[in-house]
PDB file of C-alpha atoms in Angstrom:
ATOM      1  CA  UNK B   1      96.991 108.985  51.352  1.00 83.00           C
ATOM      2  CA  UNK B   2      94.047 108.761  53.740  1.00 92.00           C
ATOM      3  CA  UNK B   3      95.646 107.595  56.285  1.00 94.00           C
ATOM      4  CA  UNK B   4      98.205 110.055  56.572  1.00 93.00           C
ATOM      5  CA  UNK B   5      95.196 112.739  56.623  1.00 93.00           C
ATOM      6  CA  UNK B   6      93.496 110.778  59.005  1.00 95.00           C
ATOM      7  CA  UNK B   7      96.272 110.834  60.966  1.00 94.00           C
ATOM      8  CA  UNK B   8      97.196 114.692  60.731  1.00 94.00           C
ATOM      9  CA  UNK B   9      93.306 115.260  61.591  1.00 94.00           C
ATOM     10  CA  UNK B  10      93.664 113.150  65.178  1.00 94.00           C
ATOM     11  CA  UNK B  11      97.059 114.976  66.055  1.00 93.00           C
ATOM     12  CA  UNK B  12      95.233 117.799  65.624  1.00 93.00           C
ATOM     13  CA  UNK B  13      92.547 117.139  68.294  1.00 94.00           C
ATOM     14  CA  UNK B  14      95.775 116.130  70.833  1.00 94.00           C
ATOM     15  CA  UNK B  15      95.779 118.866  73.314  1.00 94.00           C
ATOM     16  CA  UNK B  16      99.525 118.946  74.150  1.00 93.00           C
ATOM     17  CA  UNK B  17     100.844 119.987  77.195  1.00 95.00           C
ATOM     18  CA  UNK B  18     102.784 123.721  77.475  1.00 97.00           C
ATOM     19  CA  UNK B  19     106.049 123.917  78.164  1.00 98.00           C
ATOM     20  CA  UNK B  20     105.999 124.513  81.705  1.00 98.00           C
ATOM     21  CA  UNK B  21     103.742 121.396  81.854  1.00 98.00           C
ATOM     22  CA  UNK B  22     106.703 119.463  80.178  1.00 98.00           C
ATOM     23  CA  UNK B  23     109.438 120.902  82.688  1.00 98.00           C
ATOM     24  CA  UNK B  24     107.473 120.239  85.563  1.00 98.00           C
ATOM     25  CA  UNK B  25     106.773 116.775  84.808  1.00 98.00           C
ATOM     26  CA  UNK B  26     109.917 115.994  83.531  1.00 98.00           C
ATOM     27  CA  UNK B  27     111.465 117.190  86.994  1.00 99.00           C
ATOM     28  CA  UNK B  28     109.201 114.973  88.983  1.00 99.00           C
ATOM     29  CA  UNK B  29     110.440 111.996  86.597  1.00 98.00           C
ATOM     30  CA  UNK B  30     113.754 113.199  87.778  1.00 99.00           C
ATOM     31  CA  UNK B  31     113.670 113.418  91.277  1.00 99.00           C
ATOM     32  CA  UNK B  32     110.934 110.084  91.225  1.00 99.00           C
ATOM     33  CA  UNK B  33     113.885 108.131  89.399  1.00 99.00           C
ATOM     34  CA  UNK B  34     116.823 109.650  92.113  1.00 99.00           C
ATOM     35  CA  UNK B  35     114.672 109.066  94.996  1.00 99.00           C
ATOM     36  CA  UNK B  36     114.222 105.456  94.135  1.00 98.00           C
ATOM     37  CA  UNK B  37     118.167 104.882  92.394  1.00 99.00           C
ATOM     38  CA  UNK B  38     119.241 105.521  96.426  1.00 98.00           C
ATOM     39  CA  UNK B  39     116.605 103.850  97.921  1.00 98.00           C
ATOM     40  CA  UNK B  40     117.631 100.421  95.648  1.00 98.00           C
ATOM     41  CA  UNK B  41     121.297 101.284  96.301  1.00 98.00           C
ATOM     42  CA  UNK B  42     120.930 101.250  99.973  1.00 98.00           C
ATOM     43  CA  UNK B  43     119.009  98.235 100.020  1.00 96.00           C
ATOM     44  CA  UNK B  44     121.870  96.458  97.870  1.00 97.00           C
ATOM     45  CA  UNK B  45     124.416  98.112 100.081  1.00 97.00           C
ATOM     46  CA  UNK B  46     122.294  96.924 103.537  1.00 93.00           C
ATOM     47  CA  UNK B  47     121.865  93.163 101.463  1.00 89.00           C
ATOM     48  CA  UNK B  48     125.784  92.919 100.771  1.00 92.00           C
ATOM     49  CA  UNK B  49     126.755  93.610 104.235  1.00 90.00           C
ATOM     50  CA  UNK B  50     124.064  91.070 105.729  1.00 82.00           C
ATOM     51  CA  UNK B  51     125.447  88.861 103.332  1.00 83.00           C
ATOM     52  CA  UNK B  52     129.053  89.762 104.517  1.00 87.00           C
ATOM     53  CA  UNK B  53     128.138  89.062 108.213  1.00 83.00           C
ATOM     54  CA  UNK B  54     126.645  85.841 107.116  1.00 78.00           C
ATOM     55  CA  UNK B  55     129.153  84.458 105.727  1.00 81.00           C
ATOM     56  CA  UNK B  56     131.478  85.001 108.608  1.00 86.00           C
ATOM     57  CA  UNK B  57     128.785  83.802 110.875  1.00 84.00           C
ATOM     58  CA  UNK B  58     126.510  80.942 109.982  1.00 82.00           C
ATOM     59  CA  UNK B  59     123.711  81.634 112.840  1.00 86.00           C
ATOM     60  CA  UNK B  60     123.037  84.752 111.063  1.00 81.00           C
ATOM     61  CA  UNK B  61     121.908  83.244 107.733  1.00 81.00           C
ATOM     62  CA  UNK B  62     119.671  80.468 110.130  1.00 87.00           C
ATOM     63  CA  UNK B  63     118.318  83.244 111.956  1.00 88.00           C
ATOM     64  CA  UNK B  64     117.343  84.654 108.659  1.00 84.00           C
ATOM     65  CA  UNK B  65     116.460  81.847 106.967  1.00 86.00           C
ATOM     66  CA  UNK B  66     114.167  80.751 110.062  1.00 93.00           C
ATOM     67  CA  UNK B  67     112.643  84.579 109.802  1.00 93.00           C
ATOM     68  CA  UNK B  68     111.769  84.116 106.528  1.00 91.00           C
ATOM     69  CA  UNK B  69     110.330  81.141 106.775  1.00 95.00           C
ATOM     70  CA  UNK B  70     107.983  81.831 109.808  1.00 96.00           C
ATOM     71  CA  UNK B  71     107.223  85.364 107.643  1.00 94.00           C
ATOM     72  CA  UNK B  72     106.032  83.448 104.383  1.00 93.00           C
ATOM     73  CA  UNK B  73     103.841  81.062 106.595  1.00 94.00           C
ATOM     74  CA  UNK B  74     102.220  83.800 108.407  1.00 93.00           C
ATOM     75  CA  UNK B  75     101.532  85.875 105.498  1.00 91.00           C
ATOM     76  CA  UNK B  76     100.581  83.003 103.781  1.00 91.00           C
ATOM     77  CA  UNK B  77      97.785  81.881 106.617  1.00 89.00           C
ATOM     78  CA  UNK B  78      96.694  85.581 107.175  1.00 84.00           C
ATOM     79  CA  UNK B  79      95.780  85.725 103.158  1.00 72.00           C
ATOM     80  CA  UNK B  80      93.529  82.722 103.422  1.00 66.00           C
ATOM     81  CA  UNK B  81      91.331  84.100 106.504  1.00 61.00           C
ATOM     82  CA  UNK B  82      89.592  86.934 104.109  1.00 59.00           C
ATOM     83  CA  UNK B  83      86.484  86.092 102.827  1.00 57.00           C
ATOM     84  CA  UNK B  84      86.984  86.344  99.018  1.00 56.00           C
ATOM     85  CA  UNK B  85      83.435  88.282  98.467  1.00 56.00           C
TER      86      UNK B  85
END
């Protein structure tokens, strides 16, 4: 039994937020989540037609490919010029 009155004693120190604390923060969760559901659907939507164009045209996917590949070694040579102090 002392731990469910040691439990009702720390709820009671919670300060819990008022209603309109709630709403507000549960709208910002709401528009944070919408914001970012279009965002990943337009990437997916911009990834499947790449994909489409690379499939009908295999210089495309080198290009990429090539991209990518020059991208990873630059970022790659660019992280190991900081001085790690």
């Amino acid at each position: 039994m002392s731990y469910i009155r040691e439990v009702r004693s720390e709820l009671n120190k919670v300060t819990w937020p008022t209603r309109e604390e709630v709403i507000n923060l549960t709208r910002i969760v709401l528009i944070v989540t919408l914001i970012s559901s279009l965002v990943l659907g337009l990437i997916s939507a911009l990834l499947t037609l790449f994909t489409e164009i690379g499939v009908q045209n295999a210089l495309v996917f080198v290009v990429a490919f090539a991209a990518i590949v020059i991208g990873a070694i630059y970022y790659s040579r660019r992280g190991n010029t900081r001085s790690s102090y």
